[in-house]
């Protein structure tokens, strides 16, 4: 083992690369590029699914930070004080204060029912909102697929989540959904003992379950129906300055005393263990798929180097015959393997950075519960690249060593 | 001390149930400066003898010593180092590396020794074999005779003590073969030790020492006898 042997290995590998078949080099490089993409992009998309779901949850429902009642309370204690603290905390942009109470919505109540026919009624989370404030936080108006958004001060209008409407539901999965409800239809909303008629202004659809199964009415109207005079609200979704750290903001709120009055969580925290479990599961899946990709890369390089070395066994015999050390010849195949791996990684890296990631940012993958984005960091790509290089070096070394170990004169004579 | 000494060399091949001795107990000593031609019919064992003497192959039994050092007890790396530093090779079918130019083919063994000033010598060798205008051509762009001359230049790059040539003219037309043989004889006149396997009777008559083989044994050796030390196995 010497520097000279390594230099000779490089000398041989460089000439084989530059003067060998360009097409075979391109083909092998393409295979390695696809391998890199398989390892990086598949993993990135899998991890991007829950990440996309979290982003949607944050954007369409919770804001970056959400404040909810303590488990012992039905509403946020001293909401006015909490509101003031939130507004004074650095990083704050806007908030949406909501009332949120379980109730029911009944449609087609003026239609005659057959004897055993049940009322066309669904149980739902009824949210009382300030339409303009909600729009600033969640852009709720942009999820209206039929009709229109609530106008400010609309005391009789209602927005209904599409999963409460039978034509939007997934068949028998949701057994009780409202039939024949369209913008302009009249529905009865019951909150406790109080029932009131509303006119459907719009139907909203969202991949966030909390939005898609919710009913929105004016907050003042709802407060009246509930006969609540305390001025408290049930949840506050907070929007922060872009780039702010939600954890830091949440901690600041708790430090300022909000923690004694309510539960303060980042959007991610409010999703709970469920989303962590999904991320962990997808991570395992991505590792498994990545491992398979790596094995494919290793086997590909093994075959490529094996065939290369086998077809050049006479040249290898000649090299050994004239005194080129086995180590130098092995080095040449190692350099060849690393070149193939590196070329695939470089091209793959460029494709991910300048094509796939920007494309998916602009055109997220449309999954039922998420807008799938590509969750890939530079660290992820470096780790994948390192693994591919290690796998290909091992896969290239083994066949080269086997062919090089062949008897010298047998190799020269092609026996 | 002889440059190379071989004692009771045997090489056995087994084909199915048949055991064949390509070398059946050969003793030989090669002195510095000799031009040895090894001849014999096909299957006589001449190439097999060359492979054992040049350390390209290992005998089934017996020993080959270089400057008195028994190569049988040497490591694989030590035998490779002898092939690099002490021996040069010219094979029957040119045996050049196709991706390398003529110049690079000649240069390669010197690079393995880490020689930093060998490029000029490589060029001078190619000029000497008449290929100064073909240095940057790859083997596929050279004629058979030109390729063999590149191979001779490569064999000489590390200034070996002995050059082994295995039927170097077998694939060449007679005119080119004569040119190659003239080159080898010129090298020998300059003091280069040469061991040449050939079936061409015109060649061996020009050699200073002729060895003829038959059925794995030396039947004629015009130059030599083993030194007493070798013969006694001392």
Short mmCIF file of N, CA, C and O in Angstrom, two decimals, chain B residues 78-146:
data_model
loop_
_atom_site.label_atom_id
_atom_site.label_comp_id
_atom_site.label_asym_id
_atom_site.label_seq_id
_atom_site.Cartn_x
_atom_site.Cartn_y
_atom_site.Cartn_z
N UNK B 78 6.22 -9.24 -2.77
CA UNK B 78 7.65 -9.26 -3.11
C UNK B 78 7.87 -9.78 -4.53
O UNK B 78 8.71 -9.26 -5.27
N UNK B 79 7.08 -10.80 -4.90
CA UNK B 79 7.18 -11.33 -6.27
C UNK B 79 6.72 -10.27 -7.28
O UNK B 79 7.32 -10.12 -8.35
N UNK B 80 5.65 -9.54 -6.91
CA UNK B 80 5.18 -8.45 -7.80
C UNK B 80 6.26 -7.39 -7.95
O UNK B 80 6.49 -6.86 -9.05
N UNK B 81 6.94 -7.09 -6.85
CA UNK B 81 7.98 -6.06 -6.88
C UNK B 81 9.14 -6.49 -7.79
O UNK B 81 9.72 -5.66 -8.51
N UNK B 82 9.46 -7.79 -7.78
CA UNK B 82 10.53 -8.28 -8.68
C UNK B 82 10.09 -8.13 -10.13
O UNK B 82 10.87 -7.70 -10.99
N UNK B 83 8.83 -8.48 -10.38
CA UNK B 83 8.34 -8.34 -11.76
C UNK B 83 8.40 -6.88 -12.21
O UNK B 83 8.66 -6.58 -13.37
N UNK B 84 8.18 -5.96 -11.27
CA UNK B 84 8.18 -4.54 -11.62
C UNK B 84 9.59 -4.00 -11.81
O UNK B 84 9.86 -3.26 -12.76
N UNK B 85 10.48 -4.36 -10.90
CA UNK B 85 11.81 -3.73 -10.87
C UNK B 85 12.84 -4.49 -11.69
O UNK B 85 13.73 -3.89 -12.30
N UNK B 86 12.76 -5.82 -11.68
CA UNK B 86 13.87 -6.63 -12.20
C UNK B 86 13.56 -7.22 -13.58
O UNK B 86 14.47 -7.48 -14.35
N UNK B 87 12.26 -7.43 -13.83
CA UNK B 87 11.88 -8.08 -15.08
C UNK B 87 11.12 -7.12 -16.00
O UNK B 87 10.46 -6.19 -15.53
N UNK B 88 11.22 -7.41 -17.29
CA UNK B 88 10.36 -6.73 -18.26
C UNK B 88 9.69 -7.81 -19.10
O UNK B 88 10.22 -8.92 -19.23
N UNK B 89 8.51 -7.50 -19.64
CA UNK B 89 7.74 -8.53 -20.34
C UNK B 89 7.28 -8.03 -21.70
O UNK B 89 6.82 -6.89 -21.84
N UNK B 90 7.39 -8.94 -22.67
CA UNK B 90 6.78 -8.70 -23.98
C UNK B 90 5.92 -9.92 -24.26
O UNK B 90 6.44 -11.03 -24.36
N UNK B 91 4.62 -9.69 -24.34
CA UNK B 91 3.69 -10.81 -24.52
C UNK B 91 3.40 -11.03 -26.00
O UNK B 91 3.66 -10.16 -26.84
N UNK B 92 2.81 -12.20 -26.25
CA UNK B 92 2.56 -12.59 -27.64
C UNK B 92 1.57 -11.63 -28.32
O UNK B 92 1.78 -11.21 -29.45
N UNK B 93 0.49 -11.29 -27.62
CA UNK B 93 -0.57 -10.48 -28.25
C UNK B 93 -0.49 -9.02 -27.76
O UNK B 93 -1.50 -8.44 -27.38
N UNK B 94 0.71 -8.49 -27.76
CA UNK B 94 0.99 -7.08 -27.47
C UNK B 94 0.68 -6.69 -26.02
O UNK B 94 1.49 -6.09 -25.34
N UNK B 95 -0.55 -7.01 -25.58
CA UNK B 95 -0.89 -6.80 -24.17
C UNK B 95 -0.70 -5.37 -23.72
O UNK B 95 -0.08 -5.10 -22.69
N UNK B 96 -1.23 -4.46 -24.50
CA UNK B 96 -1.23 -3.06 -24.07
C UNK B 96 -2.59 -2.72 -23.45
O UNK B 96 -3.58 -3.42 -23.68
N UNK B 97 -2.62 -1.67 -22.65
CA UNK B 97 -3.87 -1.25 -22.03
C UNK B 97 -4.59 -0.33 -23.01
O UNK B 97 -4.05 0.72 -23.38
N UNK B 98 -5.78 -0.72 -23.44
CA UNK B 98 -6.41 0.00 -24.56
C UNK B 98 -6.74 1.47 -24.28
O UNK B 98 -6.79 2.26 -25.21
N UNK B 99 -7.00 1.82 -23.00
CA UNK B 99 -7.38 3.21 -22.72
C UNK B 99 -6.17 4.14 -22.65
O UNK B 99 -6.32 5.36 -22.58
N UNK B 100 -4.97 3.57 -22.64
CA UNK B 100 -3.77 4.39 -22.50
C UNK B 100 -3.13 4.61 -23.86
O UNK B 100 -3.17 3.74 -24.73
N UNK B 101 -2.51 5.78 -24.03
CA UNK B 101 -1.76 6.02 -25.25
C UNK B 101 -0.47 5.20 -25.22
O UNK B 101 -0.11 4.62 -24.18
N UNK B 102 0.22 5.18 -26.35
CA UNK B 102 1.50 4.47 -26.40
C UNK B 102 2.44 5.00 -25.32
O UNK B 102 3.07 4.23 -24.59
N UNK B 103 2.50 6.31 -25.21
CA UNK B 103 3.36 6.93 -24.20
C UNK B 103 2.96 6.51 -22.78
O UNK B 103 3.79 6.16 -21.96
N UNK B 104 1.65 6.54 -22.51
CA UNK B 104 1.18 6.18 -21.17
C UNK B 104 1.40 4.71 -20.87
O UNK B 104 1.69 4.34 -19.73
N UNK B 105 1.24 3.87 -21.90
CA UNK B 105 1.50 2.44 -21.69
C UNK B 105 2.95 2.21 -21.26
O UNK B 105 3.23 1.41 -20.37
N UNK B 106 3.85 2.95 -21.90
CA UNK B 106 5.27 2.81 -21.56
C UNK B 106 5.55 3.37 -20.17
O UNK B 106 6.31 2.82 -19.38
N UNK B 107 4.88 4.46 -19.87
CA UNK B 107 5.13 5.17 -18.62
C UNK B 107 4.62 4.43 -17.38
O UNK B 107 5.18 4.55 -16.28
N UNK B 108 3.57 3.63 -17.56
CA UNK B 108 2.84 3.06 -16.42
C UNK B 108 3.72 2.33 -15.40
O UNK B 108 3.63 2.61 -14.19
N UNK B 109 4.59 1.40 -15.80
CA UNK B 109 5.40 0.71 -14.78
C UNK B 109 6.31 1.68 -14.01
O UNK B 109 6.57 1.45 -12.82
N UNK B 110 6.75 2.73 -14.67
CA UNK B 110 7.61 3.69 -13.97
C UNK B 110 6.82 4.47 -12.93
O UNK B 110 7.33 4.78 -11.85
N UNK B 111 5.57 4.78 -13.25
CA UNK B 111 4.72 5.47 -12.28
C UNK B 111 4.54 4.63 -11.02
O UNK B 111 4.47 5.15 -9.91
N UNK B 112 4.49 3.33 -11.22
CA UNK B 112 4.31 2.43 -10.07
C UNK B 112 5.51 2.51 -9.14
O UNK B 112 5.37 2.28 -7.93
N UNK B 113 6.66 2.85 -9.70
CA UNK B 113 7.86 2.98 -8.87
C UNK B 113 8.01 4.41 -8.34
O UNK B 113 8.98 4.71 -7.65
N UNK B 114 7.08 5.26 -8.71
CA UNK B 114 7.13 6.62 -8.21
C UNK B 114 8.22 7.45 -8.86
O UNK B 114 8.65 8.47 -8.30
N UNK B 115 8.67 7.03 -10.03
CA UNK B 115 9.72 7.80 -10.71
C UNK B 115 9.13 9.10 -11.24
O UNK B 115 8.15 9.09 -11.98
N UNK B 116 9.75 10.18 -10.88
CA UNK B 116 9.20 11.48 -11.27
C UNK B 116 9.85 12.03 -12.54
O UNK B 116 9.35 12.97 -13.13
N UNK B 117 10.96 11.45 -12.92
CA UNK B 117 11.67 11.98 -14.10
C UNK B 117 11.70 10.96 -15.23
O UNK B 117 12.66 10.88 -15.98
N UNK B 118 10.63 10.17 -15.31
CA UNK B 118 10.66 9.07 -16.27
C UNK B 118 10.03 9.42 -17.61
O UNK B 118 10.12 8.65 -18.55
N UNK B 119 9.38 10.57 -17.69
CA UNK B 119 8.67 10.88 -18.93
C UNK B 119 9.63 11.04 -20.11
O UNK B 119 9.36 10.55 -21.20
N UNK B 120 10.73 11.70 -19.86
CA UNK B 120 11.71 11.88 -20.93
C UNK B 120 12.28 10.54 -21.37
O UNK B 120 12.48 10.29 -22.57
N UNK B 121 12.50 9.66 -20.37
CA UNK B 121 13.04 8.34 -20.71
C UNK B 121 12.02 7.54 -21.53
O UNK B 121 12.38 6.83 -22.48
N UNK B 122 10.74 7.66 -21.14
CA UNK B 122 9.69 6.95 -21.88
C UNK B 122 9.67 7.43 -23.34
O UNK B 122 9.55 6.62 -24.27
N UNK B 123 9.81 8.73 -23.52
CA UNK B 123 9.82 9.26 -24.88
C UNK B 123 11.04 8.76 -25.66
O UNK B 123 10.94 8.40 -26.83
N UNK B 124 12.17 8.72 -24.96
CA UNK B 124 13.39 8.28 -25.64
C UNK B 124 13.28 6.80 -26.04
O UNK B 124 13.77 6.40 -27.10
N UNK B 125 12.60 6.01 -25.19
CA UNK B 125 12.42 4.60 -25.53
C UNK B 125 11.52 4.45 -26.76
O UNK B 125 11.79 3.64 -27.65
N UNK B 126 10.46 5.25 -26.79
CA UNK B 126 9.57 5.18 -27.96
C UNK B 126 10.28 5.66 -29.22
O UNK B 126 10.06 5.14 -30.31
N UNK B 127 11.16 6.65 -29.06
CA UNK B 127 11.96 7.11 -30.21
C UNK B 127 12.89 5.99 -30.66
O UNK B 127 13.08 5.73 -31.85
N UNK B 128 13.45 5.28 -29.68
CA UNK B 128 14.41 4.21 -30.00
C UNK B 128 13.73 3.08 -30.78
O UNK B 128 14.34 2.47 -31.65
N UNK B 129 12.43 2.81 -30.44
CA UNK B 129 11.73 1.75 -31.17
C UNK B 129 11.02 2.30 -32.41
O UNK B 129 10.22 1.61 -33.03
N UNK B 130 11.32 3.54 -32.73
CA UNK B 130 10.82 4.11 -33.98
C UNK B 130 9.39 4.60 -33.94
O UNK B 130 8.69 4.62 -34.96
N UNK B 131 8.92 5.01 -32.76
CA UNK B 131 7.52 5.43 -32.66
C UNK B 131 7.39 6.85 -32.12
O UNK B 131 6.42 7.18 -31.45
N UNK B 132 8.36 7.69 -32.44
CA UNK B 132 8.32 9.06 -31.90
C UNK B 132 7.10 9.82 -32.39
O UNK B 132 6.62 10.73 -31.71
N UNK B 133 6.57 9.44 -33.54
CA UNK B 133 5.41 10.15 -34.08
C UNK B 133 4.08 9.47 -33.70
O UNK B 133 3.03 9.89 -34.15
N UNK B 134 4.14 8.40 -32.89
CA UNK B 134 2.90 7.69 -32.54
C UNK B 134 2.66 7.66 -31.04
O UNK B 134 1.85 6.87 -30.55
N UNK B 135 3.36 8.53 -30.32
CA UNK B 135 3.30 8.45 -28.86
C UNK B 135 1.91 8.66 -28.29
O UNK B 135 1.55 8.06 -27.29
N UNK B 136 1.14 9.54 -28.93
CA UNK B 136 -0.17 9.88 -28.38
C UNK B 136 -1.29 9.05 -28.97
O UNK B 136 -2.47 9.35 -28.77
N UNK B 137 -0.90 8.01 -29.68
CA UNK B 137 -1.92 7.14 -30.27
C UNK B 137 -2.24 6.00 -29.32
O UNK B 137 -1.37 5.50 -28.61
N UNK B 138 -3.49 5.60 -29.32
CA UNK B 138 -3.88 4.46 -28.48
C UNK B 138 -3.67 3.18 -29.26
O UNK B 138 -3.56 3.19 -30.50
N UNK B 139 -3.59 2.04 -28.55
CA UNK B 139 -3.25 0.78 -29.21
C UNK B 139 -4.10 0.47 -30.44
O UNK B 139 -3.58 -0.03 -31.45
N UNK B 140 -5.39 0.79 -30.36
CA UNK B 140 -6.27 0.48 -31.48
C UNK B 140 -5.88 1.26 -32.74
O UNK B 140 -6.27 0.90 -33.86
N UNK B 141 -5.11 2.32 -32.55
CA UNK B 141 -4.71 3.15 -33.70
C UNK B 141 -3.32 2.76 -34.22
O UNK B 141 -2.78 3.44 -35.10
N UNK B 142 -2.75 1.69 -33.66
CA UNK B 142 -1.42 1.27 -34.07
C UNK B 142 -1.49 -0.09 -34.74
O UNK B 142 -2.38 -0.90 -34.46
N UNK B 143 -0.52 -0.35 -35.63
CA UNK B 143 -0.44 -1.67 -36.26
C UNK B 143 0.10 -2.68 -35.25
O UNK B 143 0.59 -2.30 -34.18
N UNK B 144 0.02 -3.96 -35.61
CA UNK B 144 0.52 -4.99 -34.71
C UNK B 144 2.00 -4.81 -34.38
O UNK B 144 2.42 -4.91 -33.23
N UNK B 145 2.79 -4.49 -35.40
CA UNK B 145 4.22 -4.30 -35.19
C UNK B 145 4.49 -3.10 -34.30
O UNK B 145 5.37 -3.14 -33.43
N UNK B 146 3.71 -2.05 -34.53
CA UNK B 146 3.89 -0.85 -33.68
C UNK B 146 3.51 -1.15 -32.23
O UNK B 146 4.19 -0.72 -31.29
#
